[in-house]
mmCIF file of N, CA, C and O in Angstrom:
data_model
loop_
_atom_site.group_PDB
_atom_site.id
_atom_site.type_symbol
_atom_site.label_atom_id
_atom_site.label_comp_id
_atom_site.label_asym_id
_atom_site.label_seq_id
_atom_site.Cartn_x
_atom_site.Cartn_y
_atom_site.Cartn_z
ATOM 1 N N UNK H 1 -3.912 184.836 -73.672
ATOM 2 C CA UNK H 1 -3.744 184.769 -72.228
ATOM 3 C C UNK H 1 -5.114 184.669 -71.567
ATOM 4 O O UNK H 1 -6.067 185.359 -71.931
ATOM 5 N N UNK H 2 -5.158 183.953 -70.774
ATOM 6 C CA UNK H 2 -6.206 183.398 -70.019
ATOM 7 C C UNK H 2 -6.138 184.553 -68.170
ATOM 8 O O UNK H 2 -5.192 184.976 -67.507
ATOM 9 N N UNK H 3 -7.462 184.632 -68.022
ATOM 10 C CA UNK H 3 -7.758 185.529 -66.759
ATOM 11 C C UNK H 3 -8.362 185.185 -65.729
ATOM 12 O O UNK H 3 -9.521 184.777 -65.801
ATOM 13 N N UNK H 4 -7.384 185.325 -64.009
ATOM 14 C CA UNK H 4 -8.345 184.865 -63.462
ATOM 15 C C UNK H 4 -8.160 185.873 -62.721
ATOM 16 O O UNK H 4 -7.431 186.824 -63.001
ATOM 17 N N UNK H 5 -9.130 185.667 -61.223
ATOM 18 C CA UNK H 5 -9.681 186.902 -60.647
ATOM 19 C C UNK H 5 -9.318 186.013 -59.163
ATOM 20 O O UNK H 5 -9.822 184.891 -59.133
ATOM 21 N N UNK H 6 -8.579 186.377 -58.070
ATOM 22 C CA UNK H 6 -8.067 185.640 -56.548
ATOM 23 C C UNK H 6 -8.862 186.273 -55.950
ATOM 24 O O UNK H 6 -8.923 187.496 -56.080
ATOM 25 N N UNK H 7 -9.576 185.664 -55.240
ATOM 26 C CA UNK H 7 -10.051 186.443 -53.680
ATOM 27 C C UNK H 7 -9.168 185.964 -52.549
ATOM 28 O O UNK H 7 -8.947 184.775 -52.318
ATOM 29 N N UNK H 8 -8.699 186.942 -51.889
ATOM 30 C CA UNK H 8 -7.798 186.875 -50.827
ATOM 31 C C UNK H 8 -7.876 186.922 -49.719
ATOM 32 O O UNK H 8 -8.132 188.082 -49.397
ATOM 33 N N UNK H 9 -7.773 186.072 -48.606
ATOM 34 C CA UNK H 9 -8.059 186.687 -47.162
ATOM 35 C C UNK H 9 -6.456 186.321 -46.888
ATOM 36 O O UNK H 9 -5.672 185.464 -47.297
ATOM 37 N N UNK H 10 -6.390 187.808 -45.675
ATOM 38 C CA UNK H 10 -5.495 186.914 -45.088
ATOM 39 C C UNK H 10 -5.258 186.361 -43.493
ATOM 40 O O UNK H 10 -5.856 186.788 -42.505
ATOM 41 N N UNK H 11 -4.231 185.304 -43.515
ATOM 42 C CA UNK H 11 -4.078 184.911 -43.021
ATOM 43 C C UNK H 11 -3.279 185.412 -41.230
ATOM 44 O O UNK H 11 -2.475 186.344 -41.244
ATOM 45 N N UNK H 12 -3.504 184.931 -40.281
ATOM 46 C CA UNK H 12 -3.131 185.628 -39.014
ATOM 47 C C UNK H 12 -1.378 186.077 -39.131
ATOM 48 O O UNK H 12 -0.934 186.709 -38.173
ATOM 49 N N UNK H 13 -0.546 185.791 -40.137
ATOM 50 C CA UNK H 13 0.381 186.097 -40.204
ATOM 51 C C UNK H 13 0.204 187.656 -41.085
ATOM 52 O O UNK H 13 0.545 188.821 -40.881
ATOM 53 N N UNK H 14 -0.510 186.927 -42.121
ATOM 54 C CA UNK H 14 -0.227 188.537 -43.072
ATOM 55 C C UNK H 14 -1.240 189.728 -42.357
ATOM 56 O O UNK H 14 -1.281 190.898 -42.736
ATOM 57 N N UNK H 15 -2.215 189.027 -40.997
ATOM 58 C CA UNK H 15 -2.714 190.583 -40.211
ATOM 59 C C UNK H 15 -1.433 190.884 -39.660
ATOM 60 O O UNK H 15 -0.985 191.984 -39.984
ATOM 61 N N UNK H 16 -0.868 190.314 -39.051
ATOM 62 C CA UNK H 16 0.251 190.268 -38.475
ATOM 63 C C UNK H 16 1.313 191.557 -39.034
ATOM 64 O O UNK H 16 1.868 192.442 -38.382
ATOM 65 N N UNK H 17 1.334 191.313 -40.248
ATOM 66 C CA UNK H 17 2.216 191.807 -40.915
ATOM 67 C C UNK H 17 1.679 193.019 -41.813
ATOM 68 O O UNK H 17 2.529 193.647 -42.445
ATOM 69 N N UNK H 18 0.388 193.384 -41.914
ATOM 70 C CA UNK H 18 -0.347 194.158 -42.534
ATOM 71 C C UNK H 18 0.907 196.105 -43.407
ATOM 72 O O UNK H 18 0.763 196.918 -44.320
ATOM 73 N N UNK H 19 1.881 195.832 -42.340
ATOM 74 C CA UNK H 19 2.936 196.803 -43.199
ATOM 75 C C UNK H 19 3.274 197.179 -43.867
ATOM 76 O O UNK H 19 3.358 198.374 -44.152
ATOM 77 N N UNK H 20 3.866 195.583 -44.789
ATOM 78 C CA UNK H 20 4.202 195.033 -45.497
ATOM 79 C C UNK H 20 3.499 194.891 -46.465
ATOM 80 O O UNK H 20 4.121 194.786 -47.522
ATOM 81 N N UNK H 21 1.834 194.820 -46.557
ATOM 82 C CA UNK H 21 1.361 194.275 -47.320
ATOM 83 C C UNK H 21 1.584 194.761 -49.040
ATOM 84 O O UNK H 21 1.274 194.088 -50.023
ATOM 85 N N UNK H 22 2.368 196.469 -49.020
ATOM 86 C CA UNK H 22 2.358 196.599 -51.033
ATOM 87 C C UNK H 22 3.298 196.077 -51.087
ATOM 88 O O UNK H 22 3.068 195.343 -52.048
ATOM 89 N N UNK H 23 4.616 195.774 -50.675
ATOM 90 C CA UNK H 23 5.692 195.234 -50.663
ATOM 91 C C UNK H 23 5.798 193.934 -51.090
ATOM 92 O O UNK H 23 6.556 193.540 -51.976
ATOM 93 N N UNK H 24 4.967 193.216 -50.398
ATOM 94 C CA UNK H 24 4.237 191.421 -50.980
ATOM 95 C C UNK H 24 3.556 191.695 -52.162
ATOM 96 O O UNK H 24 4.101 191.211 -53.154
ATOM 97 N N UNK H 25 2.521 192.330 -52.368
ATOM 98 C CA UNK H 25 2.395 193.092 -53.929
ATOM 99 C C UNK H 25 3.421 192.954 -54.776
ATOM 100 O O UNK H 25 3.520 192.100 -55.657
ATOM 101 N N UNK H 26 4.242 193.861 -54.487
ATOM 102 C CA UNK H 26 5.138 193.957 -55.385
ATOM 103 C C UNK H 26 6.121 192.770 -55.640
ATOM 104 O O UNK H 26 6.799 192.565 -56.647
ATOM 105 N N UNK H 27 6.059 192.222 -54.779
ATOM 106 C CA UNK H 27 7.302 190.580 -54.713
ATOM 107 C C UNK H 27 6.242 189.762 -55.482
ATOM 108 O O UNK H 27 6.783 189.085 -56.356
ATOM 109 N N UNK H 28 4.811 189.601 -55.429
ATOM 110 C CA UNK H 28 4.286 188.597 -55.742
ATOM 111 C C UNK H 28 3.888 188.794 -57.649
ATOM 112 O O UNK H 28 3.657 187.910 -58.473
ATOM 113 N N UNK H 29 3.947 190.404 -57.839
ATOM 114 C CA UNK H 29 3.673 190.660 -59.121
ATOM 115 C C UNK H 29 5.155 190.020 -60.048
ATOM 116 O O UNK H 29 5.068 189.546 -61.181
ATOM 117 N N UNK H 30 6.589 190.160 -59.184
ATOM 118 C CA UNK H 30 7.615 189.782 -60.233
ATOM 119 C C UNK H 30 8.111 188.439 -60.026
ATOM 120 O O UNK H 30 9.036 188.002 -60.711
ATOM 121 N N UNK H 31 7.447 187.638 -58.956
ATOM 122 C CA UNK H 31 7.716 186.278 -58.623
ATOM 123 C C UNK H 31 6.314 185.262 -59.848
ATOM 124 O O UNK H 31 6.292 184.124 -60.318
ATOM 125 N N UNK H 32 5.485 186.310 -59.912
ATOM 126 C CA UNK H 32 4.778 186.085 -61.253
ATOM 127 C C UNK H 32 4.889 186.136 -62.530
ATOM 128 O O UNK H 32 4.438 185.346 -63.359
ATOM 129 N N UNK H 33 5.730 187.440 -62.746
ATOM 130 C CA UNK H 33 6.122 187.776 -64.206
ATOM 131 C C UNK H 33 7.029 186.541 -64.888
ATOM 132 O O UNK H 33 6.905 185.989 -65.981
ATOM 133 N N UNK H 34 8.158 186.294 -63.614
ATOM 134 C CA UNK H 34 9.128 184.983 -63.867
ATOM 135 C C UNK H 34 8.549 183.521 -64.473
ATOM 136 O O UNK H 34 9.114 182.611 -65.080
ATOM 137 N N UNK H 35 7.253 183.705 -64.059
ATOM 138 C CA UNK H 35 6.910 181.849 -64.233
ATOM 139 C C UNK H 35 5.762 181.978 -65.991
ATOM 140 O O UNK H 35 5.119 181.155 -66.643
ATOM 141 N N UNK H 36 6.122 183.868 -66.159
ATOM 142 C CA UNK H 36 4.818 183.617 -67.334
ATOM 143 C C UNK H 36 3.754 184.229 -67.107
ATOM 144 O O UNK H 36 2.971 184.381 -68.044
ATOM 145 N N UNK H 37 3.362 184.863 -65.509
ATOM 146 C CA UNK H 37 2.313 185.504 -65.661
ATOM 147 C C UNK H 37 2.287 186.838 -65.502
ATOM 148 O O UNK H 37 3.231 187.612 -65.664
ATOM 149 N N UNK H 38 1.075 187.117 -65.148
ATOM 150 C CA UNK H 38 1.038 189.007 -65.117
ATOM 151 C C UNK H 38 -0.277 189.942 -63.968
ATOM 152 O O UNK H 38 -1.476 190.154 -64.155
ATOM 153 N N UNK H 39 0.527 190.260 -62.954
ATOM 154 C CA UNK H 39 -0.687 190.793 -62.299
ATOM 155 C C UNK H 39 -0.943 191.988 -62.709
ATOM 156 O O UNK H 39 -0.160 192.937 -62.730
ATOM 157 N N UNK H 40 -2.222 191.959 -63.097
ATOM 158 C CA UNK H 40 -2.899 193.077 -63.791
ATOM 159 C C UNK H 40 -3.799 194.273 -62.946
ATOM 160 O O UNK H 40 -4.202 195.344 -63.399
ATOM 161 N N UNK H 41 -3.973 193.723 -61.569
ATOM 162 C CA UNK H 41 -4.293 194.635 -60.785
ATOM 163 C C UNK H 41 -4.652 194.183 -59.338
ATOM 164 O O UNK H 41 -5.014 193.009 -59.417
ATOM 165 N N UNK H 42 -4.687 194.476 -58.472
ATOM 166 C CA UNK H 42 -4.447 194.349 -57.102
ATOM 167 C C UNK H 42 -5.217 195.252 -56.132
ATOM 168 O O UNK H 42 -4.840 196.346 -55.712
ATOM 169 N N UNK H 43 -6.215 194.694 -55.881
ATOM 170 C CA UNK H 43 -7.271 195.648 -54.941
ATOM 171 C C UNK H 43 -7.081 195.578 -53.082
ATOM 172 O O UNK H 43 -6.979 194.492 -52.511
ATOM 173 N N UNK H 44 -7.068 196.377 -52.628
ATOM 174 C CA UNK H 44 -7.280 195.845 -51.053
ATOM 175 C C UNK H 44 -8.827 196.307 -50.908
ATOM 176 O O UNK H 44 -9.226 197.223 -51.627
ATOM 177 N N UNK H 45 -9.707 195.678 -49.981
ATOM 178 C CA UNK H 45 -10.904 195.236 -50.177
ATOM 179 C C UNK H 45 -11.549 195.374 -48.803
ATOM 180 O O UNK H 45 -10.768 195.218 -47.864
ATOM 181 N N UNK H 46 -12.556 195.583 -48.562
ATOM 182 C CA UNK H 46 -13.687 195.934 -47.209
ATOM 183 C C UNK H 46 -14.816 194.721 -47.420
ATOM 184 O O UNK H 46 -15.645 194.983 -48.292
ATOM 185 N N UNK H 47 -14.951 193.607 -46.840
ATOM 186 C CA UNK H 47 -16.073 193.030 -47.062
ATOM 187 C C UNK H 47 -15.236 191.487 -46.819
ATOM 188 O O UNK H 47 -14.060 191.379 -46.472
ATOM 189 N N UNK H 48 -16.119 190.444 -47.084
ATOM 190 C CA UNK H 48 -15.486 189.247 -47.195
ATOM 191 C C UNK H 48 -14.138 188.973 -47.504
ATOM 192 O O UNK H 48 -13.861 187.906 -46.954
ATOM 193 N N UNK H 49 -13.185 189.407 -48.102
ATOM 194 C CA UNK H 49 -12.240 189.346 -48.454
ATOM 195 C C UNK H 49 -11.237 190.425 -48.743
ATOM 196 O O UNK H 49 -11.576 191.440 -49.352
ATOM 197 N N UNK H 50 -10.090 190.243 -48.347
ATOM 198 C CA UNK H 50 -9.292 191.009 -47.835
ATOM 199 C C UNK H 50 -8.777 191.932 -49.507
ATOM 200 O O UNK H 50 -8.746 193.156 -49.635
ATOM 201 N N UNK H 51 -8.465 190.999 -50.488
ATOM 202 C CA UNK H 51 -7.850 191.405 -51.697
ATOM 203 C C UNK H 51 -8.655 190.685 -52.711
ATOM 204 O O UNK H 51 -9.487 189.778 -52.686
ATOM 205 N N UNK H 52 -7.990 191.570 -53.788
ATOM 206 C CA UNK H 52 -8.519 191.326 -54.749
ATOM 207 C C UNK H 52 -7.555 191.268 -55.839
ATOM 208 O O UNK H 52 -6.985 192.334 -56.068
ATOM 209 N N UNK H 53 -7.182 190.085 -56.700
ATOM 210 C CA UNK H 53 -6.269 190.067 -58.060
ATOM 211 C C UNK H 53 -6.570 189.730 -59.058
ATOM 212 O O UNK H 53 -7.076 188.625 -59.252
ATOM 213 N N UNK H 54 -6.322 190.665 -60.054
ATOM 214 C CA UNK H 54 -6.457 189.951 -61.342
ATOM 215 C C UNK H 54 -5.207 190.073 -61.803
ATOM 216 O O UNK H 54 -4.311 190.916 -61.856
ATOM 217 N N UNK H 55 -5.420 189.002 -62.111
ATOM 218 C CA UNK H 55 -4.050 187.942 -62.955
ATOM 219 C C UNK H 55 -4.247 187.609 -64.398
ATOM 220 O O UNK H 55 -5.298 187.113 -64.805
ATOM 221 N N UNK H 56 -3.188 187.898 -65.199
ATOM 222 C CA UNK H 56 -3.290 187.142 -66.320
ATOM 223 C C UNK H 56 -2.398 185.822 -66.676
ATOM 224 O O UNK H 56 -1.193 185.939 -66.454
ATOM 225 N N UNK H 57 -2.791 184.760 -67.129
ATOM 226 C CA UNK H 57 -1.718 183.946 -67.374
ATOM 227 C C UNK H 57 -1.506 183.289 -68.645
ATOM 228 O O UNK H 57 -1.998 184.107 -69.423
ATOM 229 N N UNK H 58 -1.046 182.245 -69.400
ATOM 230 C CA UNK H 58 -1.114 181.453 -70.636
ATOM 231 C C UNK H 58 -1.967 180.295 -70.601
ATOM 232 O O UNK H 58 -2.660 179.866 -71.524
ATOM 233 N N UNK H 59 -1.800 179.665 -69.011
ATOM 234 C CA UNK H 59 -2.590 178.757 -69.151
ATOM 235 C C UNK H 59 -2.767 178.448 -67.568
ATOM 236 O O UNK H 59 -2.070 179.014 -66.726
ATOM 237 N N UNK H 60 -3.726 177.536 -67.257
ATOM 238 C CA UNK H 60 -3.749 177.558 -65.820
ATOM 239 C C UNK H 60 -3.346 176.685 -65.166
ATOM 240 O O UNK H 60 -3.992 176.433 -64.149
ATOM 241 N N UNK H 61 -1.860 175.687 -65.531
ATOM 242 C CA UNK H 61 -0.706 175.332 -64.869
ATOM 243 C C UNK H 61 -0.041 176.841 -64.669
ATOM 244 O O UNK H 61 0.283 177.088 -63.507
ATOM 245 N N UNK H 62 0.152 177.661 -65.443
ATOM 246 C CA UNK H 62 1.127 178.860 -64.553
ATOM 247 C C UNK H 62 0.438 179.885 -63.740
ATOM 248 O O UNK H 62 0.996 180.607 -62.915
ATOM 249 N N UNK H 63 -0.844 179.892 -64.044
ATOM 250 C CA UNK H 63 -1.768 180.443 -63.071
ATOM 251 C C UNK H 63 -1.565 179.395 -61.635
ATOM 252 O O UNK H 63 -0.849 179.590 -60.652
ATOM 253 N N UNK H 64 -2.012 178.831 -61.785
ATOM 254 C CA UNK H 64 -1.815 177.746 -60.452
ATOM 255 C C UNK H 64 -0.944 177.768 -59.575
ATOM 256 O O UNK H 64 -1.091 177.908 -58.361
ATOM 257 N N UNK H 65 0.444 177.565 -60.462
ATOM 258 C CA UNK H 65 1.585 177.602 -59.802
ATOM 259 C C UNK H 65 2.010 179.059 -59.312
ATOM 260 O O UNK H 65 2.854 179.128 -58.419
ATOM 261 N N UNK H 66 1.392 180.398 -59.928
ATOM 262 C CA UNK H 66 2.038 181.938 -59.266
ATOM 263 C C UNK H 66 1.083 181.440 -58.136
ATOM 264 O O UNK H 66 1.835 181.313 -57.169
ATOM 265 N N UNK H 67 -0.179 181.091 -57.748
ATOM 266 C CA UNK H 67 -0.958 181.713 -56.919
ATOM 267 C C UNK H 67 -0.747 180.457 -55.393
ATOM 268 O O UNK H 67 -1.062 180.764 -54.243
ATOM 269 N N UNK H 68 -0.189 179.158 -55.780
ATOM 270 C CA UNK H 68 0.442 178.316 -55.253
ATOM 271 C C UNK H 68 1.819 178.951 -54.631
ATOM 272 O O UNK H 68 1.825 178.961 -53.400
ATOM 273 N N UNK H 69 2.864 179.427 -55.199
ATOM 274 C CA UNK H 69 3.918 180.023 -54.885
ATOM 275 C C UNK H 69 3.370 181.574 -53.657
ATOM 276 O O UNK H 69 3.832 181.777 -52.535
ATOM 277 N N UNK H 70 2.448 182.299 -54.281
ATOM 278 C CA UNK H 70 1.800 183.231 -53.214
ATOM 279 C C UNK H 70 1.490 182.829 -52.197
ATOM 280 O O UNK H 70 2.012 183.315 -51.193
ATOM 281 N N UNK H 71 0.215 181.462 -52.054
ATOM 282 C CA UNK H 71 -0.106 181.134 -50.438
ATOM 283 C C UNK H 71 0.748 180.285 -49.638
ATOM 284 O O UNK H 71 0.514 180.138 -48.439
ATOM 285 N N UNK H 72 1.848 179.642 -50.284
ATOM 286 C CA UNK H 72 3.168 179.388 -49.809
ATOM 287 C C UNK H 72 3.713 180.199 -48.916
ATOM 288 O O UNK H 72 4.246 179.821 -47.872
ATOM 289 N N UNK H 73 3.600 181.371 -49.297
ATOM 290 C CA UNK H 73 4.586 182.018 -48.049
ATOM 291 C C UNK H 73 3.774 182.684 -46.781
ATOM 292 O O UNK H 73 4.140 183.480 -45.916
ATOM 293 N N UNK H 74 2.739 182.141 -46.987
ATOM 294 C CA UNK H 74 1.388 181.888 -45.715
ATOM 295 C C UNK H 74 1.325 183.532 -45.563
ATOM 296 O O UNK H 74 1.883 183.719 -44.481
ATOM 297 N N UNK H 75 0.960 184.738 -46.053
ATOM 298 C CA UNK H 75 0.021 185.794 -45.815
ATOM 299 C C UNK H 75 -1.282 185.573 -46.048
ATOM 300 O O UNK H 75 -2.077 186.173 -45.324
ATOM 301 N N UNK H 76 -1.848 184.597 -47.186
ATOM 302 C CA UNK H 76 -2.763 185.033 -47.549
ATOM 303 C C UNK H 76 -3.355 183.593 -48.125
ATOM 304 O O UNK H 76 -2.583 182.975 -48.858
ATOM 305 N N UNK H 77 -4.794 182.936 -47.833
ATOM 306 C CA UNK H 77 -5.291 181.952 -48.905
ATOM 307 C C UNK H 77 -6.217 182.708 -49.919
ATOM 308 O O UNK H 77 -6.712 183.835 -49.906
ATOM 309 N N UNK H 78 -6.255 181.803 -50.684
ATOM 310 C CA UNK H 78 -6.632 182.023 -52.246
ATOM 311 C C UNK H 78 -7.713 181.766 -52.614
ATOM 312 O O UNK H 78 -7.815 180.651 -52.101
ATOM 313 N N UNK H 79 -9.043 181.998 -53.343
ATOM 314 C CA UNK H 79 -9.894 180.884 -54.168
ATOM 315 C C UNK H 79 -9.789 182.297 -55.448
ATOM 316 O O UNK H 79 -9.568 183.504 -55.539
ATOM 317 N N UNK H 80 -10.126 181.091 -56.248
ATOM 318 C CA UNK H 80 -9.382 181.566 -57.403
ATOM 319 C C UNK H 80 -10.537 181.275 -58.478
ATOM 320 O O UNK H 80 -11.256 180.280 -58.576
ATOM 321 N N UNK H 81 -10.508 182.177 -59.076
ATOM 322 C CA UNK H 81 -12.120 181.998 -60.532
ATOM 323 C C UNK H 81 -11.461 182.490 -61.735
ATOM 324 O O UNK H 81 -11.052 183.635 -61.928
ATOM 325 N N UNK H 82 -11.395 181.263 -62.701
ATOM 326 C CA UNK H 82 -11.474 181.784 -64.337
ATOM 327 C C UNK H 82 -12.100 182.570 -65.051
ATOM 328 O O UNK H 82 -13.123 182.013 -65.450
ATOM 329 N N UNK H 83 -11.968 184.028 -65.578
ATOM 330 C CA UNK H 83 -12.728 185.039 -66.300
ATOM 331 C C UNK H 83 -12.640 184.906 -67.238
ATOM 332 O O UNK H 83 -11.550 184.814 -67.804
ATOM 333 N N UNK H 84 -13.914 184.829 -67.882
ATOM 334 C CA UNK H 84 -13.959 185.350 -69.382
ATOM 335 C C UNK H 84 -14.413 186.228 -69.884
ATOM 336 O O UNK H 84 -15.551 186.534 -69.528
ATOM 337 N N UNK H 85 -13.692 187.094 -71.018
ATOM 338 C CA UNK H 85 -14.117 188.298 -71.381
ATOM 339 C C UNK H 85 -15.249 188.322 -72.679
ATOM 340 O O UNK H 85 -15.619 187.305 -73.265
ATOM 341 N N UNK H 86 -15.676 189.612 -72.967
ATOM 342 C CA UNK H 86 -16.690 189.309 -73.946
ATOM 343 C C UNK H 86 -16.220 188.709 -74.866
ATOM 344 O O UNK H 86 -17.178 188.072 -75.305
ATOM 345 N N UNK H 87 -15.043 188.398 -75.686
ATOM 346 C CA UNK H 87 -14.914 187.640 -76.761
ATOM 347 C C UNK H 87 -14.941 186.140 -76.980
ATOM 348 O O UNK H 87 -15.132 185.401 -77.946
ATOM 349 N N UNK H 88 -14.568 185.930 -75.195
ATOM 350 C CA UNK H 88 -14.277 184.145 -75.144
ATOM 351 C C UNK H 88 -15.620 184.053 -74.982
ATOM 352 O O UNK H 88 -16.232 183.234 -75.668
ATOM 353 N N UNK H 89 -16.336 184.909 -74.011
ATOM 354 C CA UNK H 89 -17.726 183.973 -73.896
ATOM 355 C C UNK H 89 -18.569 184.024 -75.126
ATOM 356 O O UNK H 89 -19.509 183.229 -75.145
ATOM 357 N N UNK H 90 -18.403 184.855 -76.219
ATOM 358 C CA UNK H 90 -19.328 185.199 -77.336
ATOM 359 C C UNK H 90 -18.703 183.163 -78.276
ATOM 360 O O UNK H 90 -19.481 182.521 -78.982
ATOM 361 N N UNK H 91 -17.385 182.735 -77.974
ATOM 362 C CA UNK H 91 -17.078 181.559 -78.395
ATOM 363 C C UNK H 91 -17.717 180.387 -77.581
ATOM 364 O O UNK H 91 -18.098 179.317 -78.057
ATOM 365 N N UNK H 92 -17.763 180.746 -76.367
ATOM 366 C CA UNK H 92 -18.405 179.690 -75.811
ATOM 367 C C UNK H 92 -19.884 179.933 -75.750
ATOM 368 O O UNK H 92 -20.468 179.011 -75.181
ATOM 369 N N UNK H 93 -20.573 180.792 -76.121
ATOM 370 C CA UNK H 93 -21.852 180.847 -76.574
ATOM 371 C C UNK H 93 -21.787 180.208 -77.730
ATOM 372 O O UNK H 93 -22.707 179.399 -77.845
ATOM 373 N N UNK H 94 -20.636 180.274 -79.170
ATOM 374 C CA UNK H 94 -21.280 179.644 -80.261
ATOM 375 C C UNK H 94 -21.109 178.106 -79.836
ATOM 376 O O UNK H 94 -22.074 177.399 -80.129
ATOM 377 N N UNK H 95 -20.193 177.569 -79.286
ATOM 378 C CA UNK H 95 -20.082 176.317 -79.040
ATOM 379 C C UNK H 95 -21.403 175.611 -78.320
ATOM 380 O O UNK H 95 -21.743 174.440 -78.491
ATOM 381 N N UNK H 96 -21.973 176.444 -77.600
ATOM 382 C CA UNK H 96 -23.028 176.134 -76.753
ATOM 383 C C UNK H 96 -24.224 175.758 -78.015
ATOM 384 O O UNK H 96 -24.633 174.648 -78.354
ATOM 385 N N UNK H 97 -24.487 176.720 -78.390
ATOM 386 C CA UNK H 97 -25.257 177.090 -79.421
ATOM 387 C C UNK H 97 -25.417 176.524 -80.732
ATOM 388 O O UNK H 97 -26.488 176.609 -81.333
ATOM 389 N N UNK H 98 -24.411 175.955 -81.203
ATOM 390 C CA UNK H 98 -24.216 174.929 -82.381
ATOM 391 C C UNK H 98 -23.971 175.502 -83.650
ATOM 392 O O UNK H 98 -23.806 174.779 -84.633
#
């Protein structure tokens, strides 16, 4: 499983709605589980950006599509970064490396 990390702002609806916001948490963690993925943790955040997710997925068509299906329902836009942990990057160091 492949990891990425969302930075979240949101949007004048989801200030709007700020209530709500573990509730969308929680809808967005099992509207994820369904397509294959897995939210692994969920920060609310002070600074540039409102949230914080890490996600796990298989590949990043189903990454795409949970985090596509999330800013769909307009609380929140997305930018979204691929993580790698020490083992993938110790592979993409040997690849680098020869």
């Amino acid at each position: 499983m492949s990891t990425y990390v969302a930075l979240l702002n949101w949007t004048d609806q989801g200030v709007r709605n700020y209530k709500d916001t573990a509730k969308r948490a929680d809808a967005f963690a099992a509207a994820a589980q369904k397509l294959g993925a897995k939210l692994l943790n969920l920060y609310w955040t002070v600074g540039p950006y409102d949230l914080v997710a890490v996600v796990e997925a298989p590949d990043d068509e189903t990454a795409t599509a949970a985090l596509l299906q999330l800013g769909g329902v307009g609380n929140v836009r997305t930018t979204t970064l691929r993580a790698f942990d020490q083992e993938e990057m110790g592979r993409i160091i040997g690849k680098a490396t020869g």
